[in-house]
Short mmCIF file of the C-alpha atoms (twelve columns), coordinates in Angstrom:
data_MODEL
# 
_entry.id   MODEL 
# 
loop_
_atom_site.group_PDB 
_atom_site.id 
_atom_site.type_symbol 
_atom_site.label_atom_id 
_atom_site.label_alt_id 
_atom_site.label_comp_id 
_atom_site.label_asym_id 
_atom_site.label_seq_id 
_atom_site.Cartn_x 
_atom_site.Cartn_y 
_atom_site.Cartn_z 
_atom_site.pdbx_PDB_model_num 
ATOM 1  C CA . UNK A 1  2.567   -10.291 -3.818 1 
ATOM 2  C CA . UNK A 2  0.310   -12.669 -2.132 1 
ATOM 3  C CA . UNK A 3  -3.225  -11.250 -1.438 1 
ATOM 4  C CA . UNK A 4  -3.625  -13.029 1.349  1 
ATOM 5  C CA . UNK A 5  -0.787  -11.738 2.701  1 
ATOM 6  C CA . UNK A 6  -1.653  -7.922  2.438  1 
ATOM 7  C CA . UNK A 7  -5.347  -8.735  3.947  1 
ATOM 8  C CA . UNK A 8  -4.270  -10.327 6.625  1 
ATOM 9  C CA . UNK A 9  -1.352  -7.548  7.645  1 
ATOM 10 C CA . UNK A 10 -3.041  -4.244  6.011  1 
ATOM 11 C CA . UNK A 11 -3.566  -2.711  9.662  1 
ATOM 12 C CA . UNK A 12 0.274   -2.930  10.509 1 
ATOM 13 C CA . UNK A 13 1.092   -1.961  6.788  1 
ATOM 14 C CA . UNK A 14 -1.294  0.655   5.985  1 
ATOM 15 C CA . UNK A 15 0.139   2.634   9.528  1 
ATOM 16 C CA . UNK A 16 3.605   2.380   8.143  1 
ATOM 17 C CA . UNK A 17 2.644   3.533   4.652  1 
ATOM 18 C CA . UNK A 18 1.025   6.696   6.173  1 
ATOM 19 C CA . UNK A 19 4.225   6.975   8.387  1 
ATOM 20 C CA . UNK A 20 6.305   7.276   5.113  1 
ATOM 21 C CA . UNK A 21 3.844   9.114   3.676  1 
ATOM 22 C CA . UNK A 22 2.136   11.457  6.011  1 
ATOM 23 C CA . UNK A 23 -0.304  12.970  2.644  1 
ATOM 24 C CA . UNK A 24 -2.134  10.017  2.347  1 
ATOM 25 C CA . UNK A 25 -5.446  9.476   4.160  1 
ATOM 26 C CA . UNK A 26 -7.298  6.165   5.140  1 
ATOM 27 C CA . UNK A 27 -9.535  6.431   2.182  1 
ATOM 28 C CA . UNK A 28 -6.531  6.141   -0.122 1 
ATOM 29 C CA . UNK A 29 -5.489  3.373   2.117  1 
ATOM 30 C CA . UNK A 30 -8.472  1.248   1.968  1 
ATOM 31 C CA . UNK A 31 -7.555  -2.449  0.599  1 
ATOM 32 C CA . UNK A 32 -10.534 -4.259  -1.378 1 
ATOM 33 C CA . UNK A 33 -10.058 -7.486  -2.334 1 
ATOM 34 C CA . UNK A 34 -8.806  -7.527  -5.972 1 
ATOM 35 C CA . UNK A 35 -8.063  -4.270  -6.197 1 
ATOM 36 C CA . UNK A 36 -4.506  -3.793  -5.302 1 
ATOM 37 C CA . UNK A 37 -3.902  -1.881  -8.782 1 
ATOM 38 C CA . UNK A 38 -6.597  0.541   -7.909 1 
ATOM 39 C CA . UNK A 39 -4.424  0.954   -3.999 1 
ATOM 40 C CA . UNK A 40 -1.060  1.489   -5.900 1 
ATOM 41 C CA . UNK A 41 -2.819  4.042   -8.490 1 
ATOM 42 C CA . UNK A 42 -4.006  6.114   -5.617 1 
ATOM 43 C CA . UNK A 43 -0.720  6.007   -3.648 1 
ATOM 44 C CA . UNK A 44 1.119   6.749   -6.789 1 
ATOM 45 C CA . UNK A 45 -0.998  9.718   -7.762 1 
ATOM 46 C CA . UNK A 46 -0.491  11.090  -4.174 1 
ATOM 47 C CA . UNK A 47 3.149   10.554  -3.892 1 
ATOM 48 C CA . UNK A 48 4.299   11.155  -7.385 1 
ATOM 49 C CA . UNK A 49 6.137   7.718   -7.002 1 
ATOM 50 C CA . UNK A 50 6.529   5.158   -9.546 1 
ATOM 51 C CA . UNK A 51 4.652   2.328   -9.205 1 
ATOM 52 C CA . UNK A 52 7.471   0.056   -8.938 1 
ATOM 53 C CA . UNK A 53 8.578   2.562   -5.997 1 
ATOM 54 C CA . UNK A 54 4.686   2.336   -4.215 1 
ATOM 55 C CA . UNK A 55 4.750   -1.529  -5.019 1 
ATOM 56 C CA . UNK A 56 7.975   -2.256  -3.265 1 
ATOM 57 C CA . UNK A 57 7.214   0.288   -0.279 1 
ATOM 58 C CA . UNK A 58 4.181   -1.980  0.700  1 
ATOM 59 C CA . UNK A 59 6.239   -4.778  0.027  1 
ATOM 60 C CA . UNK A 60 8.459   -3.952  2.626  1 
ATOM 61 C CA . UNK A 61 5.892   -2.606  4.934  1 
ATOM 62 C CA . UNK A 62 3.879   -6.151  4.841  1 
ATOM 63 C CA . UNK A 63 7.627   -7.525  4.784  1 
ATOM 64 C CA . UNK A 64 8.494   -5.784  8.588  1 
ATOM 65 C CA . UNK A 65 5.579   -7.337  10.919 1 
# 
């Protein structure tokens, strides 16, 4: 997944992530450079999801611009 990417389309992807998953909030949302483990841990200790699960899910989000 290209970091890049995800910085420059979080807005658009973080609002469909919290569409799919109305429990999360913006803090567990928040994107720091180099720390896209860290965003998948949170979203995968919310969800219950595996992280293969979270990791394609924002795939697709960044994926539908």
């Amino acid at each position: 997944m290209n970091k890049l990417e995800i910085k420059g389309n979080w807005n658009i992807a973080k609002g469909k992530l919290k569409q799919k998953w109305g429990q999360l909030t913006d803090d567990d949302l928040d994107y720091a450079e180099g720390k896209f483990d860290e965003l998948v841990d949170r979203i995968q200790k919310r969800t219950g999801q595996t992280k293969e699960e979270v990791e394609r899910s924002i795939q697709h989000a960044l994926d539908e611009r």
